[in-house]
PDB file of C-alpha atoms in Angstrom:
ATOM      1  CA  LEU Y 397      -9.086   1.152  26.235  1.00 50.00           C
ATOM      2  CA  SER Y 398      -6.322  -1.078  25.322  1.00 53.00           C
ATOM      3  CA  VAL Y 399      -4.424  -0.842  21.943  1.00 52.00           C
ATOM      4  CA  ASP Y 400      -1.771  -3.613  21.149  1.00 56.00           C
ATOM      5  CA  VAL Y 401       0.901  -2.202  18.067  1.00 55.00           C
ATOM      6  CA  THR Y 402       2.950  -4.472  16.784  1.00 61.00           C
ATOM      7  CA  ILE Y 403       5.752  -2.636  14.939  1.00 62.00           C
ATOM      8  CA  ASP Y 404       8.013  -4.382  11.957  1.00 69.00           C
ATOM      9  CA  ALA Y 405      10.943  -2.585  11.813  1.00 77.00           C
ATOM     10  CA  THR Y 406      11.544  -3.394   7.516  1.00 84.00           C
ATOM     11  CA  GLU Y 407       9.744  -4.157   4.917  1.00 88.00           C
ATOM     12  CA  THR Y 408      10.145  -5.729   1.829  1.00 91.00           C
ATOM     13  CA  PHE Y 409       9.014  -5.415  -1.708  1.00 93.00           C
ATOM     14  CA  SER Y 410       9.865  -6.152  -5.171  1.00 94.00           C
ATOM     15  CA  VAL Y 411       9.528  -4.582  -9.131  1.00 95.00           C
ATOM     16  CA  THR Y 412      10.356  -6.029 -11.855  1.00 95.00           C
ATOM     17  CA  SER Y 413      10.436  -5.283 -15.258  1.00 91.00           C
ATOM     18  CA  ALA Y 414       7.401  -5.848 -17.536  1.00 73.00           C
ATOM     19  CA  GLY Y 415       8.658  -5.201 -21.057  1.00 75.00           C
ATOM     20  CA  PRO Y 416       9.117  -7.951 -23.638  1.00 88.00           C
ATOM     21  CA  ALA Y 417      12.306  -9.481 -24.361  1.00 91.00           C
ATOM     22  CA  THR Y 418      15.073  -6.576 -25.275  1.00 93.00           C
ATOM     23  CA  ALA Y 419      18.345  -7.192 -27.816  1.00 94.00           C
ATOM     24  CA  ILE Y 420      21.558  -6.291 -26.487  1.00 93.00           C
ATOM     25  CA  PRO Y 421      23.360  -4.475 -29.056  1.00 92.00           C
ATOM     26  CA  ASP Y 422      26.464  -6.565 -29.855  1.00 90.00           C
ATOM     27  CA  ALA Y 423      30.002  -5.194 -29.463  1.00 87.00           C
ATOM     28  CA  THR Y 424      31.481  -2.861 -33.056  1.00 89.00           C
ATOM     29  CA  PRO Y 425      35.550  -2.872 -33.495  1.00 89.00           C
ATOM     30  CA  THR Y 426      35.807   0.429 -31.261  1.00 91.00           C
ATOM     31  CA  THR Y 427      33.111   0.274 -28.789  1.00 91.00           C
ATOM     32  CA  SER Y 428      30.767  -2.008 -26.247  1.00 91.00           C
ATOM     33  CA  GLY Y 429      27.656  -2.714 -27.260  1.00 91.00           C
ATOM     34  CA  ARG Y 430      25.101  -0.669 -24.533  1.00 93.00           C
ATOM     35  CA  LEU Y 431      21.864  -1.876 -23.485  1.00 95.00           C
ATOM     36  CA  THR Y 432      20.094   0.325 -20.351  1.00 95.00           C
ATOM     37  CA  SER Y 433      16.259  -1.057 -18.917  1.00 95.00           C
ATOM     38  CA  THR Y 434      15.109   1.104 -15.989  1.00 95.00           C
ATOM     39  CA  LEU Y 435      12.655   0.636 -13.053  1.00 96.00           C
ATOM     40  CA  ALA Y 436      10.873   3.081 -11.106  1.00 95.00           C
ATOM     41  CA  VAL Y 437      10.312   3.722  -7.510  1.00 95.00           C
ATOM     42  CA  THR Y 438       8.052   5.453  -5.584  1.00 92.00           C
ATOM     43  CA  ASP Y 439       8.582   4.460  -2.527  1.00 91.00           C
ATOM     44  CA  THR Y 440      10.771   6.814  -0.687  1.00 90.00           C
ATOM     45  CA  ARG Y 441      11.852   5.175   2.698  1.00 90.00           C
ATOM     46  CA  THR Y 442      15.554   3.826   3.289  1.00 93.00           C
ATOM     47  CA  VAL Y 443      17.201   0.909   1.882  1.00 95.00           C
ATOM     48  CA  VAL Y 444      18.421  -1.550   4.304  1.00 95.00           C
ATOM     49  CA  ASP Y 445      19.095  -4.367   1.717  1.00 96.00           C
ATOM     50  CA  LEU Y 446      18.265  -5.074  -1.780  1.00 96.00           C
ATOM     51  CA  ASN Y 447      18.955  -8.139  -4.356  1.00 98.00           C
ATOM     52  CA  VAL Y 448      18.812  -7.868  -7.909  1.00 98.00           C
ATOM     53  CA  ARG Y 449      16.907 -10.996 -10.470  1.00 97.00           C
ATOM     54  CA  LEU Y 450      17.947 -11.019 -13.626  1.00 96.00           C
ATOM     55  CA  SER Y 451      17.961 -13.661 -16.647  1.00 96.00           C
ATOM     56  CA  ILE Y 452      19.773 -12.886 -20.087  1.00 96.00           C
ATOM     57  CA  ASN Y 453      19.926 -15.289 -23.284  1.00 95.00           C
ATOM     58  CA  HIS Y 454      23.763 -15.088 -24.448  1.00 95.00           C
ATOM     59  CA  PRO Y 455      25.626 -17.540 -26.288  1.00 94.00           C
ATOM     60  CA  PHE Y 456      29.147 -16.293 -25.097  1.00 92.00           C
ATOM     61  CA  VAL Y 457      28.159 -14.686 -21.280  1.00 93.00           C
ATOM     62  CA  GLY Y 458      32.086 -13.984 -21.016  1.00 93.00           C
ATOM     63  CA  ASP Y 459      31.388 -11.123 -23.351  1.00 93.00           C
ATOM     64  CA  LEU Y 460      29.005  -9.255 -20.839  1.00 95.00           C
ATOM     65  CA  GLN Y 461      29.208  -6.533 -18.302  1.00 96.00           C
ATOM     66  CA  VAL Y 462      26.270  -6.073 -15.663  1.00 97.00           C
ATOM     67  CA  ARG Y 463      25.621  -3.012 -13.173  1.00 98.00           C
ATOM     68  CA  LEU Y 464      23.044  -1.828 -11.095  1.00 98.00           C
ATOM     69  CA  ILE Y 465      23.199   1.900 -11.112  1.00 98.00           C
ATOM     70  CA  SER Y 466      21.204   4.241  -8.219  1.00 97.00           C
ATOM     71  CA  PRO Y 467      18.634   7.079  -8.788  1.00 97.00           C
ATOM     72  CA  ASP Y 468      21.959   8.743  -7.384  1.00 95.00           C
ATOM     73  CA  GLY Y 469      24.248   7.932  -9.463  1.00 95.00           C
ATOM     74  CA  ARG Y 470      26.145   5.238  -7.371  1.00 96.00           C
ATOM     75  CA  ARG Y 471      26.970   2.147  -9.749  1.00 97.00           C
ATOM     76  CA  VAL Y 472      27.503  -1.765  -8.237  1.00 97.00           C
ATOM     77  CA  SER Y 473      29.059  -3.772 -10.788  1.00 97.00           C
ATOM     78  CA  LEU Y 474      26.789  -7.413 -10.708  1.00 97.00           C
ATOM     79  CA  VAL Y 475      29.086  -9.507 -13.299  1.00 97.00           C
ATOM     80  CA  LEU Y 476      32.027  -8.760 -15.271  1.00 96.00           C
ATOM     81  CA  ASN Y 477      33.246 -10.919 -18.150  1.00 95.00           C
ATOM     82  CA  ARG Y 478      32.267 -14.181 -16.144  1.00 95.00           C
ATOM     83  CA  GLY Y 479      31.749 -17.904 -17.455  1.00 93.00           C
ATOM     84  CA  ALA Y 480      33.739 -17.077 -20.958  1.00 92.00           C
ATOM     85  CA  ASN Y 481      31.808 -19.210 -23.779  1.00 92.00           C
ATOM     86  CA  GLY Y 482      29.046 -20.478 -21.514  1.00 92.00           C
ATOM     87  CA  ASP Y 483      25.288 -19.656 -22.433  1.00 93.00           C
ATOM     88  CA  ASN Y 484      23.094 -17.370 -20.565  1.00 92.00           C
ATOM     89  CA  LEU Y 485      22.049 -16.570 -17.122  1.00 95.00           C
ATOM     90  CA  THR Y 486      19.171 -17.805 -15.714  1.00 96.00           C
ATOM     91  CA  GLY Y 487      17.288 -16.872 -12.824  1.00 95.00           C
ATOM     92  CA  THR Y 488      20.615 -15.409 -11.514  1.00 97.00           C
ATOM     93  CA  ILE Y 489      20.411 -13.497  -7.934  1.00 97.00           C
ATOM     94  CA  PHE Y 490      22.697 -11.341  -6.552  1.00 98.00           C
ATOM     95  CA  ASP Y 491      22.609 -11.014  -2.913  1.00 97.00           C
ATOM     96  CA  ASP Y 492      25.227  -9.880  -0.443  1.00 97.00           C
ATOM     97  CA  GLU Y 493      24.537 -12.696   2.047  1.00 96.00           C
ATOM     98  CA  ALA Y 494      24.471 -15.363  -0.903  1.00 96.00           C
ATOM     99  CA  LEU Y 495      27.020 -18.508  -0.064  1.00 96.00           C
ATOM    100  CA  SER Y 496      28.597 -18.075  -3.138  1.00 96.00           C
ATOM    101  CA  ALA Y 497      30.536 -15.329  -5.552  1.00 97.00           C
ATOM    102  CA  ILE Y 498      29.594 -14.835  -9.085  1.00 96.00           C
ATOM    103  CA  SER Y 499      33.408 -14.795  -9.967  1.00 95.00           C
ATOM    104  CA  THR Y 500      33.412 -19.075  -8.796  1.00 95.00           C
ATOM    105  CA  ALA Y 501      30.525 -19.439 -10.564  1.00 95.00           C
ATOM    106  CA  THR Y 502      29.375 -20.946 -14.037  1.00 95.00           C
ATOM    107  CA  PRO Y 503      27.223 -20.448 -16.674  1.00 95.00           C
ATOM    108  CA  PRO Y 504      23.870 -19.987 -16.330  1.00 96.00           C
ATOM    109  CA  PHE Y 505      24.391 -19.065 -13.159  1.00 96.00           C
ATOM    110  CA  THR Y 506      21.320 -19.837 -12.030  1.00 97.00           C
ATOM    111  CA  GLY Y 507      20.540 -19.352  -8.316  1.00 96.00           C
ATOM    112  CA  SER Y 508      22.151 -16.487  -5.568  1.00 97.00           C
ATOM    113  CA  PHE Y 509      25.593 -15.223  -5.825  1.00 97.00           C
ATOM    114  CA  ARG Y 510      27.380 -12.507  -4.212  1.00 97.00           C
ATOM    115  CA  PRO Y 511      28.116  -9.701  -7.053  1.00 97.00           C
ATOM    116  CA  GLU Y 512      31.184  -8.301  -8.065  1.00 97.00           C
ATOM    117  CA  THR Y 513      31.348  -5.181  -5.797  1.00 97.00           C
ATOM    118  CA  PRO Y 514      28.835  -5.485  -2.462  1.00 97.00           C
ATOM    119  CA  LEU Y 515      25.251  -4.342  -3.085  1.00 97.00           C
ATOM    120  CA  ASN Y 516      25.295  -2.890   0.722  1.00 96.00           C
ATOM    121  CA  ALA Y 517      26.871   0.394  -1.046  1.00 96.00           C
ATOM    122  CA  LEU Y 518      23.548   1.264  -2.070  1.00 96.00           C
ATOM    123  CA  ASP Y 519      21.996   0.856   1.748  1.00 95.00           C
ATOM    124  CA  GLY Y 520      20.729   3.778   3.095  1.00 93.00           C
ATOM    125  CA  ILE Y 521      19.603   5.678   0.861  1.00 95.00           C
ATOM    126  CA  SER Y 522      16.047   6.716  -0.420  1.00 94.00           C
ATOM    127  CA  ALA Y 523      14.438   3.648  -2.574  1.00 95.00           C
ATOM    128  CA  ALA Y 524      12.759   6.291  -4.511  1.00 94.00           C
ATOM    129  CA  GLY Y 525      13.591   6.762  -8.184  1.00 96.00           C
ATOM    130  CA  THR Y 526      14.669   5.656 -11.331  1.00 97.00           C
ATOM    131  CA  TRP Y 527      17.071   2.445 -10.917  1.00 98.00           C
ATOM    132  CA  THR Y 528      19.153   1.342 -14.175  1.00 97.00           C
ATOM    133  CA  LEU Y 529      20.550  -1.694 -15.032  1.00 97.00           C
ATOM    134  CA  GLU Y 530      23.352  -1.792 -17.478  1.00 97.00           C
ATOM    135  CA  ILE Y 531      24.784  -4.443 -19.812  1.00 96.00           C
ATOM    136  CA  LEU Y 532      27.684  -4.083 -21.477  1.00 95.00           C
ATOM    137  CA  ASP Y 533      28.437  -6.446 -24.693  1.00 94.00           C
ATOM    138  CA  THR Y 534      32.192  -5.973 -24.800  1.00 92.00           C
ATOM    139  CA  LYS Y 535      33.368  -8.201 -27.599  1.00 91.00           C
ATOM    140  CA  GLN Y 536      31.819  -8.879 -31.504  1.00 88.00           C
ATOM    141  CA  LEU Y 537      30.363 -11.974 -33.270  1.00 87.00           C
ATOM    142  CA  ASP Y 538      27.988 -13.181 -30.496  1.00 86.00           C
ATOM    143  CA  SER Y 539      24.471 -10.847 -29.188  1.00 87.00           C
ATOM    144  CA  GLY Y 540      21.836 -11.735 -26.935  1.00 93.00           C
ATOM    145  CA  SER Y 541      18.790 -10.289 -24.978  1.00 95.00           C
ATOM    146  CA  LEU Y 542      17.497  -8.618 -21.512  1.00 96.00           C
ATOM    147  CA  LEU Y 543      14.669 -11.191 -20.645  1.00 95.00           C
ATOM    148  CA  SER Y 544      13.610  -9.792 -17.440  1.00 95.00           C
ATOM    149  CA  TRP Y 545      15.277  -8.642 -14.265  1.00 97.00           C
ATOM    150  CA  GLY Y 546      13.942  -6.965 -10.822  1.00 97.00           C
ATOM    151  CA  ILE Y 547      15.141  -5.673  -7.581  1.00 97.00           C
ATOM    152  CA  ASP Y 548      13.673  -6.735  -3.791  1.00 97.00           C
ATOM    153  CA  PHE Y 549      14.100  -4.142  -1.617  1.00 96.00           C
ATOM    154  CA  THR Y 550      14.620  -4.812   2.058  1.00 94.00           C
ATOM    155  CA  VAL Y 551      13.359  -0.860   3.962  1.00 93.00           C
ATOM    156  CA  GLU Y 552      13.140   0.791   6.985  1.00 88.00           C
ATOM    157  CA  ASN Y 553       9.668   1.409   8.482  1.00 80.00           C
ATOM    158  CA  ASN Y 554       8.789   4.651  10.462  1.00 66.00           C
ATOM    159  CA  ILE Y 555       5.808   5.051  12.073  1.00 59.00           C
ATOM    160  CA  PHE Y 556       6.806   8.618  13.532  1.00 55.00           C
ATOM    161  CA  GLY Y 557       7.253  10.445  10.151  1.00 53.00           C
ATOM    162  CA  LEU Y 558       5.812  13.486   8.837  1.00 50.00           C
ATOM    163  CA  PHE Y 559       2.476  14.263   9.542  1.00 49.00           C
ATOM    164  CA  GLU Y 560       0.611  13.172   6.353  1.00 53.00           C
ATOM    165  CA  LEU Y 561      -2.538  13.610   4.515  1.00 52.00           C
ATOM    166  CA  ASN Y 562      -4.022  11.065   5.762  1.00 51.00           C
ATOM    167  CA  ASP Y 563      -3.584  11.213   9.431  1.00 52.00           C
ATOM    168  CA  THR Y 564      -7.155  13.091   9.937  1.00 56.00           C
ATOM    169  CA  ILE Y 565     -10.137  11.551  12.375  1.00 56.00           C
ATOM    170  CA  GLY Y 566     -11.890  12.695   8.645  1.00 59.00           C
ATOM    171  CA  LEU Y 567     -10.537   9.528   7.289  1.00 61.00           C
ATOM    172  CA  ALA Y 568     -11.290   7.184  10.119  1.00 66.00           C
ATOM    173  CA  THR Y 569     -13.122   4.355   9.967  1.00 68.00           C
ATOM    174  CA  SER Y 570     -16.166   3.669  12.407  1.00 70.00           C
ATOM    175  CA  LEU Y 571     -16.365   0.754  14.457  1.00 68.00           C
ATOM    176  CA  GLY Y 572     -20.164   0.989  14.708  1.00 67.00           C
ATOM    177  CA  VAL Y 573     -19.798   0.982  18.491  1.00 70.00           C
ATOM    178  CA  THR Y 574     -22.285   3.788  20.274  1.00 69.00           C
ATOM    179  CA  GLY Y 575     -23.051   4.012  23.724  1.00 65.00           C
ATOM    180  CA  THR Y 576     -22.148   0.117  24.424  1.00 68.00           C
ATOM    181  CA  GLY Y 577     -20.466  -2.833  22.429  1.00 70.00           C
ATOM    182  CA  THR Y 578     -17.635  -4.577  21.309  1.00 74.00           C
ATOM    183  CA  ALA Y 579     -15.583  -4.552  18.346  1.00 71.00           C
ATOM    184  CA  THR Y 580     -12.242  -6.020  17.022  1.00 71.00           C
ATOM    185  CA  ARG Y 581     -10.378  -4.990  14.260  1.00 65.00           C
ATOM    186  CA  ASP Y 582      -7.090  -5.702  12.941  1.00 64.00           C
ATOM    187  CA  ALA Y 583      -5.102  -2.754  11.925  1.00 60.00           C
ATOM    188  CA  ASP Y 584      -1.342  -2.143   9.806  1.00 56.00           C
ATOM    189  CA  ILE Y 585      -0.068   1.422  11.125  1.00 54.00           C
ATOM    190  CA  GLY Y 586       3.196   2.556   9.785  1.00 52.00           C
ATOM    191  CA  ASP Y 587       4.704   4.911   7.184  1.00 48.00           C
ATOM    192  CA  GLY Y 588       4.200   2.623   4.258  1.00 48.00           C
ATOM    193  CA  ALA Y 589       4.992   2.723   0.493  1.00 44.00           C
ATOM    194  CA  PHE Y 590       4.078   5.907  -1.231  1.00 45.00           C
ATOM    195  CA  GLY Y 591       4.188   7.916   2.263  1.00 47.00           C
ATOM    196  CA  LEU Y 592       0.377   7.425   2.557  1.00 49.00           C
ATOM    197  CA  ARG Y 593      -0.575   4.517   4.333  1.00 49.00           C
ATOM    198  CA  ASP Y 594      -1.385   5.217   7.426  1.00 51.00           C
ATOM    199  CA  VAL Y 595      -5.039   4.418   6.411  1.00 50.00           C
ATOM    200  CA  ASP Y 596      -5.879   1.955   9.350  1.00 55.00           C
ATOM    201  CA  LEU Y 597      -7.143   4.517  11.810  1.00 61.00           C
ATOM    202  CA  PHE Y 598     -10.818   3.849  13.916  1.00 62.00           C
ATOM    203  CA  GLN Y 599     -13.223   5.537  15.800  1.00 62.00           C
ATOM    204  CA  PHE Y 600     -16.017   5.543  17.991  1.00 65.00           C
ATOM    205  CA  THR Y 601     -18.209   7.269  20.380  1.00 68.00           C
ATOM    206  CA  ALA Y 602     -18.488   7.251  23.826  1.00 65.00           C
ATOM    207  CA  ALA Y 603     -20.553   9.079  26.792  1.00 68.00           C
ATOM    208  CA  ALA Y 604     -19.114  10.619  29.204  1.00 67.00           C
ATOM    209  CA  GLY Y 605     -18.620   8.678  32.441  1.00 65.00           C
ATOM    210  CA  THR Y 606     -18.417   5.096  30.052  1.00 66.00           C
ATOM    211  CA  THR Y 607     -16.072   2.559  31.034  1.00 65.00           C
ATOM    212  CA  LEU Y 608     -13.596   1.636  28.474  1.00 62.00           C
ATOM    213  CA  THR Y 609     -12.068  -1.582  28.098  1.00 61.00           C
TER     214      THR Y 609
END
């Protein structure tokens, strides 16, 4: 019996807000307007890298401060009062590996930019939990709305994790081989999202003395 196993060191997945456009409260004479939006992630694997996608309609983006807050309370500043009286953040991606910094870019900030502070401050933590986008409108008169946002995660694979509920022969799929025969199957092995994806297990029956190739 020969088995070839290829293990990907990392895997990527994305989560995106599904709600409609949400108004960003305008500032008052004494306080900033504040909007928060959350994304729930159930994958418990370790974050290796992440990028944030964002689209906001606003006629004076220099009013805005945007931060990402991790499930354990760490705060990363994505953009802080950049763009003066320019309009909007449209298809903006915050990526530590981007060539340009958001601090040197101009509205509508379409494309990939390095954030104000590096997102790698969040590397090494579990992806699981509630991720929060915080938007502050720091000046009066102009108002806008959050159109969409999301996070692209790169997480660490580990096929040698704890025993899981589906790591049992009872859940193995029969290859339909009894005695003699051949079968070929592609299988994915690994502690995947939700910790319950080790389901590509197969079984066959062979009599004593049978030669396996």
